[in-house]
Amino acid sequence: MANLSLRGLDAGTLARIRSSARRLRVSVNRLIIDTLQRQYAQKSRPRDQLDELAGTWSRREADEFEAAIRPFSEIDPELWARQDSASYRVRSRRKRR
């Protein structure tokens, strides 16, 4: 087993760690080890990054996704026609001399 030393931990963070350890009835060391193992264990790590999904879809899955989101890229002209033209007009800035 490796030993690890933490330096520069602020008092507030240490207090929250100690409080959590007391609440869970474990040592600070056990809490930190469990937390690190849960976060960095290869086998049980939950997917939380889209990078892990990149390239994993089949062509059929990609096509289905594209078809499902296609309507969101269409602009409905009637929605814009009902808008007051001043509501989306951009005023140009005056040039400074």
CSV table of C-alpha atoms in Angstrom, one decimal:
chain,number,residue,atom,x,y,z
A,1,MET,CA,0.0,0.0,0.0
A,2,ALA,CA,1.2,3.5,-0.9
A,3,ASN,CA,1.2,6.4,1.5
A,4,LEU,CA,-0.1,9.8,0.5
A,5,SER,CA,0.4,13.1,2.2
A,6,LEU,CA,-1.9,16.1,1.6
A,7,ARG,CA,-0.5,19.6,1.9
A,8,GLY,CA,-2.2,22.9,1.6
A,9,LEU,CA,-5.7,21.7,2.5
A,10,ASP,CA,-7.7,24.7,3.9
A,11,ALA,CA,-9.3,24.5,7.3
A,12,GLY,CA,-12.9,24.6,6.0
A,13,THR,CA,-12.4,21.6,3.7
A,14,LEU,CA,-10.7,19.6,6.5
A,15,ALA,CA,-13.6,20.5,8.9
A,16,ARG,CA,-16.1,19.2,6.3
A,17,ILE,CA,-14.1,16.0,5.8
A,18,ARG,CA,-14.0,15.4,9.6
A,19,SER,CA,-17.7,16.1,9.9
A,20,SER,CA,-18.5,13.6,7.2
A,21,ALA,CA,-16.3,11.0,8.7
A,22,ARG,CA,-18.0,11.4,12.1
A,23,ARG,CA,-21.4,11.2,10.6
A,24,LEU,CA,-20.5,8.0,8.7
A,25,ARG,CA,-18.6,6.7,11.8
A,26,VAL,CA,-15.4,6.1,9.9
A,27,SER,CA,-11.9,7.5,10.2
A,28,VAL,CA,-10.8,10.4,8.1
A,29,ASN,CA,-8.3,8.1,6.4
A,30,ARG,CA,-11.0,5.6,5.5
A,31,LEU,CA,-13.3,8.3,4.2
A,32,ILE,CA,-10.6,9.7,1.9
A,33,ILE,CA,-9.6,6.2,0.7
A,34,ASP,CA,-13.2,5.2,-0.1
A,35,THR,CA,-13.8,8.5,-1.8
A,36,LEU,CA,-10.7,8.3,-4.0
A,37,GLN,CA,-11.4,4.6,-4.8
A,38,ARG,CA,-15.0,5.4,-5.7
A,39,GLN,CA,-13.9,8.3,-7.9
A,40,TYR,CA,-10.9,6.6,-9.7
A,41,ALA,CA,-11.7,2.9,-9.7
A,42,GLN,CA,-11.7,1.8,-13.4
A,43,LYS,CA,-14.4,-0.9,-13.2
A,44,SER,CA,-17.1,0.9,-11.3
A,45,ARG,CA,-16.7,4.5,-12.6
A,46,PRO,CA,-19.9,5.9,-13.9
A,47,ARG,CA,-20.0,7.6,-17.3
A,48,ASP,CA,-19.9,11.3,-16.7
A,49,GLN,CA,-18.1,12.5,-19.8
A,50,LEU,CA,-19.4,12.5,-23.4
A,51,ASP,CA,-15.8,11.8,-24.5
A,52,GLU,CA,-16.3,8.2,-23.4
A,53,LEU,CA,-19.2,7.9,-25.8
A,54,ALA,CA,-17.5,9.3,-28.8
A,55,GLY,CA,-17.3,6.8,-31.6
A,56,THR,CA,-19.4,4.2,-29.8
A,57,TRP,CA,-22.6,4.6,-31.8
A,58,SER,CA,-23.4,2.4,-34.7
A,59,ARG,CA,-24.2,4.1,-38.1
A,60,ARG,CA,-27.9,3.2,-37.5
A,61,GLU,CA,-27.9,4.8,-34.0
A,62,ALA,CA,-26.2,8.0,-35.3
A,63,ASP,CA,-28.7,8.2,-38.1
A,64,GLU,CA,-31.6,7.8,-35.7
A,65,PHE,CA,-30.2,10.5,-33.5
A,66,GLU,CA,-29.7,12.9,-36.4
A,67,ALA,CA,-33.3,12.3,-37.5
A,68,ALA,CA,-34.6,12.9,-34.0
A,69,ILE,CA,-32.8,16.3,-33.6
A,70,ARG,CA,-33.3,17.5,-37.2
A,71,PRO,CA,-36.6,19.4,-36.4
A,72,PHE,CA,-34.7,21.5,-33.8
A,73,SER,CA,-32.6,23.1,-36.5
A,74,GLU,CA,-35.5,24.2,-38.6
A,75,ILE,CA,-36.6,27.9,-38.3
A,76,ASP,CA,-40.3,28.6,-38.3
A,77,PRO,CA,-40.8,31.8,-40.3
A,78,GLU,CA,-44.2,32.3,-38.8
A,79,LEU,CA,-42.7,32.6,-35.3
A,80,TRP,CA,-40.4,35.4,-36.5
A,81,ALA,CA,-43.2,37.2,-38.4
A,82,ARG,CA,-45.2,37.6,-35.2
A,83,GLN,CA,-42.3,39.3,-33.4
A,84,ASP,CA,-42.2,43.0,-33.2
A,85,SER,CA,-39.4,44.0,-35.5
A,86,ALA,CA,-37.9,46.2,-32.7
A,87,SER,CA,-37.6,43.3,-30.4
A,88,TYR,CA,-34.7,41.8,-32.3
A,89,ARG,CA,-33.2,44.8,-33.9
A,90,VAL,CA,-29.6,45.4,-33.1
A,91,ARG,CA,-28.5,49.0,-32.7
A,92,SER,CA,-25.0,49.8,-34.0
A,93,ARG,CA,-22.6,51.6,-31.7
A,94,ARG,CA,-21.5,55.0,-32.5
A,95,LYS,CA,-17.8,55.3,-33.3
A,96,ARG,CA,-15.7,57.2,-30.9
A,97,ARG,CA,-13.7,60.1,-32.1
